[in-house]
PDB file of C-alpha atoms in Angstrom:
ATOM      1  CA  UNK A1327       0.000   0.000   0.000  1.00  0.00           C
ATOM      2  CA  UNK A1328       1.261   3.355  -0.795  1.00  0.00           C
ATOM      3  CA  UNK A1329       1.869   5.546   2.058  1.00  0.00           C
ATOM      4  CA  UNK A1330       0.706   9.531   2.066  1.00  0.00           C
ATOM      5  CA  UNK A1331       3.935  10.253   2.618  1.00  0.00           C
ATOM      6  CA  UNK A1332       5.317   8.665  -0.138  1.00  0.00           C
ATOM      7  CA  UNK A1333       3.220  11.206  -2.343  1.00  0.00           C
ATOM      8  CA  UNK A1334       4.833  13.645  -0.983  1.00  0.00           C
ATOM      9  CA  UNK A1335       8.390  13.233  -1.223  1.00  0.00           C
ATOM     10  CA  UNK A1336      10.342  15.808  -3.356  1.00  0.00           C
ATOM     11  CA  UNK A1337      11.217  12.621  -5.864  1.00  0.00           C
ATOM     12  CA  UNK A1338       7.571  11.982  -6.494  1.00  0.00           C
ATOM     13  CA  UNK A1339       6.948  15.771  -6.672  1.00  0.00           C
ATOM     14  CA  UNK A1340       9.589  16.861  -9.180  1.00  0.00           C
ATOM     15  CA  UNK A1341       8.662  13.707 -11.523  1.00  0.00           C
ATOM     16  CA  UNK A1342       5.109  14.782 -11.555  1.00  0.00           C
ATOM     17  CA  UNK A1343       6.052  18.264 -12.362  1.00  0.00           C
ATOM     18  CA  UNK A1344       8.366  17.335 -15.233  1.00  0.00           C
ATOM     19  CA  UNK A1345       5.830  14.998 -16.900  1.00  0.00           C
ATOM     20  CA  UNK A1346       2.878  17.099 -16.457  1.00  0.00           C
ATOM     21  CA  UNK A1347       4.413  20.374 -17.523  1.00  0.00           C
ATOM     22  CA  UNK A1348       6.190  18.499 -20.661  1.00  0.00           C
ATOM     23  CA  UNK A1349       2.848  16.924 -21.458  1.00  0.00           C
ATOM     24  CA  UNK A1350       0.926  20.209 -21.486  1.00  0.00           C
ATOM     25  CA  UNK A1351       4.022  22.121 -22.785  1.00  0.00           C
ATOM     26  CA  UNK A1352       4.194  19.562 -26.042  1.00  0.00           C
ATOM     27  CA  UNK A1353       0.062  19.864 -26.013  1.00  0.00           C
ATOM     28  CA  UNK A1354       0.329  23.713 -26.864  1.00  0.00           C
ATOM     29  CA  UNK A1355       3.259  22.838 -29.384  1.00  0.00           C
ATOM     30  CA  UNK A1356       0.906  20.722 -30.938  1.00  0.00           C
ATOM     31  CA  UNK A1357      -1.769  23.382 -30.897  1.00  0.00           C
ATOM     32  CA  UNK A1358       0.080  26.146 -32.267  1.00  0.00           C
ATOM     33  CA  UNK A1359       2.003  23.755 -34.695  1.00  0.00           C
ATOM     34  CA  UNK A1360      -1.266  23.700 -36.854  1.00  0.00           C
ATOM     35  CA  UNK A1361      -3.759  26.082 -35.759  1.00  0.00           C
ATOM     36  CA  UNK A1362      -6.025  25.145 -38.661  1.00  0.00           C
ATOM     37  CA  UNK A1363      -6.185  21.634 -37.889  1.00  0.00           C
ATOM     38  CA  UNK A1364      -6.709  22.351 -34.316  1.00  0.00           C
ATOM     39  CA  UNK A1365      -9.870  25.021 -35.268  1.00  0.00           C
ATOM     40  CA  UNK A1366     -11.065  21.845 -37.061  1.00  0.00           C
ATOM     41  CA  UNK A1367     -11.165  19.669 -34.300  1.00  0.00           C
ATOM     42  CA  UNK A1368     -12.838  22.416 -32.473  1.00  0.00           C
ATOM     43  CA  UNK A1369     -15.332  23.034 -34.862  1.00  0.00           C
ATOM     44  CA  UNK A1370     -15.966  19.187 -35.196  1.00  0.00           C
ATOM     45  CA  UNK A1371     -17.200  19.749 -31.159  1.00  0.00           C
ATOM     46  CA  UNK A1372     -19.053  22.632 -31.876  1.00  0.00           C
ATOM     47  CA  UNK A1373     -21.226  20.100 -33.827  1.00  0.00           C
ATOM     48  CA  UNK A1374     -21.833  17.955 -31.374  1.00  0.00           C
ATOM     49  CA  UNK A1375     -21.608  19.767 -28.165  1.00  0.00           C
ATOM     50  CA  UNK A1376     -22.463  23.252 -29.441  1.00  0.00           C
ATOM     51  CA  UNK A1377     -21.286  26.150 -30.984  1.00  0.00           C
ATOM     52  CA  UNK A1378     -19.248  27.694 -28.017  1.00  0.00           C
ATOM     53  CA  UNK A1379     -16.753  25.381 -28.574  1.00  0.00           C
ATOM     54  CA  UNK A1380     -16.088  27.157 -32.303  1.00  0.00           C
ATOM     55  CA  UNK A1381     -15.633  30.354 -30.485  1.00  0.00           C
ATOM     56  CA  UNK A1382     -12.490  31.518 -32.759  1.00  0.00           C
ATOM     57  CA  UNK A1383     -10.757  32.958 -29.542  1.00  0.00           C
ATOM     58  CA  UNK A1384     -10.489  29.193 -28.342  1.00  0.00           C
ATOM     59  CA  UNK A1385      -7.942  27.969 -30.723  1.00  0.00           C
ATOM     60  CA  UNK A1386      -6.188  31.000 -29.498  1.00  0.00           C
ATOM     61  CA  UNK A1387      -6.316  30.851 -25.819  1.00  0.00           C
ATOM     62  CA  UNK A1388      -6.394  26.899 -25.316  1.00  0.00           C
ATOM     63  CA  UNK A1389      -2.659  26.945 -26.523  1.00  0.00           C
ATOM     64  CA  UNK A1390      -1.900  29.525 -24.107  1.00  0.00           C
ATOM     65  CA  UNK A1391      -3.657  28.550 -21.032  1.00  0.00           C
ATOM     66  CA  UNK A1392      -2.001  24.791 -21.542  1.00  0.00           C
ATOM     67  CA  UNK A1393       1.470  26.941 -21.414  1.00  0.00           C
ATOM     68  CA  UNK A1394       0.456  29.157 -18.069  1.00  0.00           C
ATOM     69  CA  UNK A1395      -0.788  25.482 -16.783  1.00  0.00           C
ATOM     70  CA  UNK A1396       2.793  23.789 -17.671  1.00  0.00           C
ATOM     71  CA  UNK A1397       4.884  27.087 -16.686  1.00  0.00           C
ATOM     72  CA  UNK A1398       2.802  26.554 -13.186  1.00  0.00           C
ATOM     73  CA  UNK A1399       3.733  23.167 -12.559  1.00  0.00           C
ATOM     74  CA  UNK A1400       7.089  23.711 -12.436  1.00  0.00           C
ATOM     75  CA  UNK A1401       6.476  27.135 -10.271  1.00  0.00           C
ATOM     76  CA  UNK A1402       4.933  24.564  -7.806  1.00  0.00           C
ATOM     77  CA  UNK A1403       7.980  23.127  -6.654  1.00  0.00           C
ATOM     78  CA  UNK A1404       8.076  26.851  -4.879  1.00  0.00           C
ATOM     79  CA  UNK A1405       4.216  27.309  -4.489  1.00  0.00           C
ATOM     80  CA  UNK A1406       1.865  24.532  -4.503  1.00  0.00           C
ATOM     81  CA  UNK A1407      -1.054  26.947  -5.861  1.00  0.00           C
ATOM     82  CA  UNK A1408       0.812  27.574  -8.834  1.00  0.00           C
ATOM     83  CA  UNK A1409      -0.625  23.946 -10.000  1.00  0.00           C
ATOM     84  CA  UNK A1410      -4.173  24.910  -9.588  1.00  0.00           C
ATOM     85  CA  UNK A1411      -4.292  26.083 -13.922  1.00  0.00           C
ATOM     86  CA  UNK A1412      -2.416  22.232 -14.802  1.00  0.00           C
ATOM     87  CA  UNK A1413      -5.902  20.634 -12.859  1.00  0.00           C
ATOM     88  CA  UNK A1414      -8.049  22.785 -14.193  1.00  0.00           C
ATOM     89  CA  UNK A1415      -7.239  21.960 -17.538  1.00  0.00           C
ATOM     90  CA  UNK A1416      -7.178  18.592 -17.592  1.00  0.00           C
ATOM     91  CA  UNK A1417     -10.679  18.609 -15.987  1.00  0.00           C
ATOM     92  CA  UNK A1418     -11.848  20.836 -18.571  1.00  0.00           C
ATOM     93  CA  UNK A1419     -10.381  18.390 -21.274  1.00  0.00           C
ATOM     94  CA  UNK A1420     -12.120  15.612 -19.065  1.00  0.00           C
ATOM     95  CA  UNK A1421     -15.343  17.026 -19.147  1.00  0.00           C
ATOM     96  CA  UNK A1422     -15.323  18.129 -22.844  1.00  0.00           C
ATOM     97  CA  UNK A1423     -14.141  14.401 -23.720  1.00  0.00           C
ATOM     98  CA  UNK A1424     -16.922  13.055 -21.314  1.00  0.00           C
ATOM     99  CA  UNK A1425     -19.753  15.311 -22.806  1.00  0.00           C
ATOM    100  CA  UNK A1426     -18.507  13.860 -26.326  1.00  0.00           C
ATOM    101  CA  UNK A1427     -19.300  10.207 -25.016  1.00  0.00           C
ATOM    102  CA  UNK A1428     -22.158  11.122 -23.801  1.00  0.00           C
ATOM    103  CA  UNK A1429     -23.737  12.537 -26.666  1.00  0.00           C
ATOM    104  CA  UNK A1430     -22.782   9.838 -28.534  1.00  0.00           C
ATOM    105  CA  UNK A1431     -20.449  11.413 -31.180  1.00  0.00           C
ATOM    106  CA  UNK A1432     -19.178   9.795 -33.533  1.00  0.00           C
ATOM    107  CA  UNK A1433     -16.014  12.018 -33.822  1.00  0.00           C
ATOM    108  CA  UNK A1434     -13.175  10.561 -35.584  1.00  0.00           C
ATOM    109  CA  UNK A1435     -10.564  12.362 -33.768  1.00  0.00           C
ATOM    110  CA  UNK A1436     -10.785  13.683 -30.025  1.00  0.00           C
ATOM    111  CA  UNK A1437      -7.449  16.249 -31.152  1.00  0.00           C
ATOM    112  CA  UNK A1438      -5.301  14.955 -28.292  1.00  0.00           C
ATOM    113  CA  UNK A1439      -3.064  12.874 -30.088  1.00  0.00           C
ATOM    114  CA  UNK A1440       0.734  13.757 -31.215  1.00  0.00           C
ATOM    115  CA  UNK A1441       0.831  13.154 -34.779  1.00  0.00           C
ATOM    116  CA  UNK A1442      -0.377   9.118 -34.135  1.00  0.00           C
ATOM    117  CA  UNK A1443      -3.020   7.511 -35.285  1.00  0.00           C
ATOM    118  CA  UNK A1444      -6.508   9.168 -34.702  1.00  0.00           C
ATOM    119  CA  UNK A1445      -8.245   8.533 -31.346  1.00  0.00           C
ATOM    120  CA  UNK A1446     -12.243   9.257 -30.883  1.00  0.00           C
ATOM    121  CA  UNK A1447     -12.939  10.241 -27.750  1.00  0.00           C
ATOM    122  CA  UNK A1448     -13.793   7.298 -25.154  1.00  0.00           C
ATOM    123  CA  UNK A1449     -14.417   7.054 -21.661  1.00  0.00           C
ATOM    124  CA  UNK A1450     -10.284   5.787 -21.540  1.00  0.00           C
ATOM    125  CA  UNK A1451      -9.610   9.446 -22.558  1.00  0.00           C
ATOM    126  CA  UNK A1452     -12.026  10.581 -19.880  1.00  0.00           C
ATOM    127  CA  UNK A1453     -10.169   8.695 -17.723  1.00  0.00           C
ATOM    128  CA  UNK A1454      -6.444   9.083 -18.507  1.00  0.00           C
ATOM    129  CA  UNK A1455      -7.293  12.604 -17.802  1.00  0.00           C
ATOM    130  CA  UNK A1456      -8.593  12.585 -14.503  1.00  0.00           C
ATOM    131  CA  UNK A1457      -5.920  10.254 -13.346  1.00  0.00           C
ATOM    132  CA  UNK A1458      -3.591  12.925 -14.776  1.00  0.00           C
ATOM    133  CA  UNK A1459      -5.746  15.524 -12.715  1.00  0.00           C
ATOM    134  CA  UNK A1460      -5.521  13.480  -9.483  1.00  0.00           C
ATOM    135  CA  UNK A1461      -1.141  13.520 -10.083  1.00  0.00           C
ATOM    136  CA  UNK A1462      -1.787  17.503 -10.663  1.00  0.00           C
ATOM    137  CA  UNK A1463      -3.530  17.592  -7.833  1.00  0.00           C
ATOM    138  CA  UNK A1464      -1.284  15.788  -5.568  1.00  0.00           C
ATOM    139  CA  UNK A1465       0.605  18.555  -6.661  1.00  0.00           C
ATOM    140  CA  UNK A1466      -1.448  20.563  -4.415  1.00  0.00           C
ATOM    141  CA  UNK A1467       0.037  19.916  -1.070  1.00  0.00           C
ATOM    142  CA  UNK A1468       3.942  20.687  -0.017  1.00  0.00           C
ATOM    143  CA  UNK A1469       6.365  18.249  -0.539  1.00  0.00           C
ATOM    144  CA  UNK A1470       8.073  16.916   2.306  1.00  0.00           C
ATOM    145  CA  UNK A1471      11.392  18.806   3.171  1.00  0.00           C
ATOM    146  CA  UNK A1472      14.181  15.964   1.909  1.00  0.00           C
ATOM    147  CA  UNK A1473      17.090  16.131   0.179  1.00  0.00           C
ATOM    148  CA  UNK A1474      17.753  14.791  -3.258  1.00  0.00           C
ATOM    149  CA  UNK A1475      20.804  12.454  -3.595  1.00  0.00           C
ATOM    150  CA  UNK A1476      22.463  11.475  -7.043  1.00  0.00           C
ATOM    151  CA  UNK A1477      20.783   8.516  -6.768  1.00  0.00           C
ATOM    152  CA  UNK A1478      17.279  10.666  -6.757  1.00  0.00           C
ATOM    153  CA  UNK A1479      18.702  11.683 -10.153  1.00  0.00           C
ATOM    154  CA  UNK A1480      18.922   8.264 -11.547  1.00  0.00           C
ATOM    155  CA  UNK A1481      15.796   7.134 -10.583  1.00  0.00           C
ATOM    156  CA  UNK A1482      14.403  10.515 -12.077  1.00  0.00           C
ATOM    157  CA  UNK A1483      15.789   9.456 -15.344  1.00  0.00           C
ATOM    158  CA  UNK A1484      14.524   5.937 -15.159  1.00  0.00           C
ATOM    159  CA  UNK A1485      10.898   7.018 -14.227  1.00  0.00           C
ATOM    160  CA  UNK A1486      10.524   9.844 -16.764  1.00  0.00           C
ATOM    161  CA  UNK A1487      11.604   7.613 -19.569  1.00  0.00           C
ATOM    162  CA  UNK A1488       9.269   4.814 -18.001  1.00  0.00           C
ATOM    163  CA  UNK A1489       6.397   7.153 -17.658  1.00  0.00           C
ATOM    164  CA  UNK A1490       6.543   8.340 -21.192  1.00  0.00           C
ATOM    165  CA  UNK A1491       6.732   5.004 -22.672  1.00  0.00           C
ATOM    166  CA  UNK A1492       3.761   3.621 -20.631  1.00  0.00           C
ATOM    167  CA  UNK A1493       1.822   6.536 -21.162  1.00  0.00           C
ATOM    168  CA  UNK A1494       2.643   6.732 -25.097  1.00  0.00           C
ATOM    169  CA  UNK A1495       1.776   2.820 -25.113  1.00  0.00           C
ATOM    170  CA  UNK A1496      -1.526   3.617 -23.360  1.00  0.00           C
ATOM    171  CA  UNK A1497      -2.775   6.247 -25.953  1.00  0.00           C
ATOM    172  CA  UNK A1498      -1.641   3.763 -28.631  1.00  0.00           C
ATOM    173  CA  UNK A1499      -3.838   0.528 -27.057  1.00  0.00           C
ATOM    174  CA  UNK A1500      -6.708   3.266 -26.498  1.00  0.00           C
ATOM    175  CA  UNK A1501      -6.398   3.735 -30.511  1.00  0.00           C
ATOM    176  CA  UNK A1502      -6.179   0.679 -31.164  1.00  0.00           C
ATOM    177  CA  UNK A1503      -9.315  -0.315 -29.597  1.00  0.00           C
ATOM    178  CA  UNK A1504     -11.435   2.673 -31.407  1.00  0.00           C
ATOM    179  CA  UNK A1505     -10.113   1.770 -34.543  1.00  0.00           C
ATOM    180  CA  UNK A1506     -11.141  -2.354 -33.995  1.00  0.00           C
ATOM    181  CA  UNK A1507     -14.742  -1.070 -32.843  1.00  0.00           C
ATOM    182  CA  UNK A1508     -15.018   0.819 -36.012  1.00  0.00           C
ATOM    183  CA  UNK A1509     -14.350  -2.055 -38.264  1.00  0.00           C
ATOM    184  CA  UNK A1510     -17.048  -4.600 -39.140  1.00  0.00           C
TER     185      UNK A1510
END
């Protein structure tokens, strides 16, 4: 079992920090790589969950409110609050995911992918974002005053390479699993 204090050591808190803010750094890269694609996969949203979400000034100020979210995560290190914008935005993304489910949409592409294959949203989505929420959120509360040892630096290494290869393999088995549901 994993002890509250464990959540809170600087180790766990400076490896949440670095994925999160490099997952919502490369999310605005992504975004303001192709702003036209992104406006379409907005647009595709405003069919099905209205047209608020084709607002132009939201393929504007998505990209820059996942950048403020990612340049707060790593300010939390020095002030836990600072993490606040990181869980609000991946509960937004939640909930706009979830309201796609709901509705039933048949939307090809849920725009949260990095150039891989196309993934519709699904509840998995909905849920790989709240569990990203809940690490932002641990974020929340002070790490525990320790200091970090060379071998803390290794184990960094190790994780964050870990990390992004389980959570890259994740996003490609939730693909996979539209894409066999859409054949016949």
């Amino acid at each position: 079992m994993v002890s509250v204090e464990l959540l809170h050591d600087p180790l766990v808190h400076v490896a949440s920090v670095g994925g999160l803010a490099l997952l919502l750094g490369a999310a605005a890269l992504h975004k303001l790589h192709d702003p036209r694609a992104f406006a379409e996969v907005l647009q595709r949203y405003a069919r099905v969950l209205g047209r608020w979400c084709a607002a132009p000034v939201w393929a504007h100020l998505l990209p820059v409110l996942d950048v403020l979210a990612a340049a707060g995560l790593l300010l939390s290190l020095w002030w836990p609050l600072a993490t606040l914008p990181a869980v609000v935005m991946l509960v937004l993304y939640a909930g706009v995911l979830a309201a796609a489910v709901g509705e039933g949409a048949s939307l090809e592409d849920c725009g949260c992918h990095f150039g891989g294959s196309r993934q519709p949203p699904s509840r998995a989505l909905v849920w790989r974002n709240l569990l990203l929420a809940l690490v932002a959120g641990n974020l929340l509360v002070p790490m525990n005053e320790r200091a970090l040892s060379w071998l803390d630096g290794c184990t960094l290494v190790f994780a964050f390479v870990c990390v992004a290869a389980l959570y890259l393999l994740a996003n490609q088995l939730i693909s996979n699993r539209a894409l066999a549901r859409q054949r016949p």
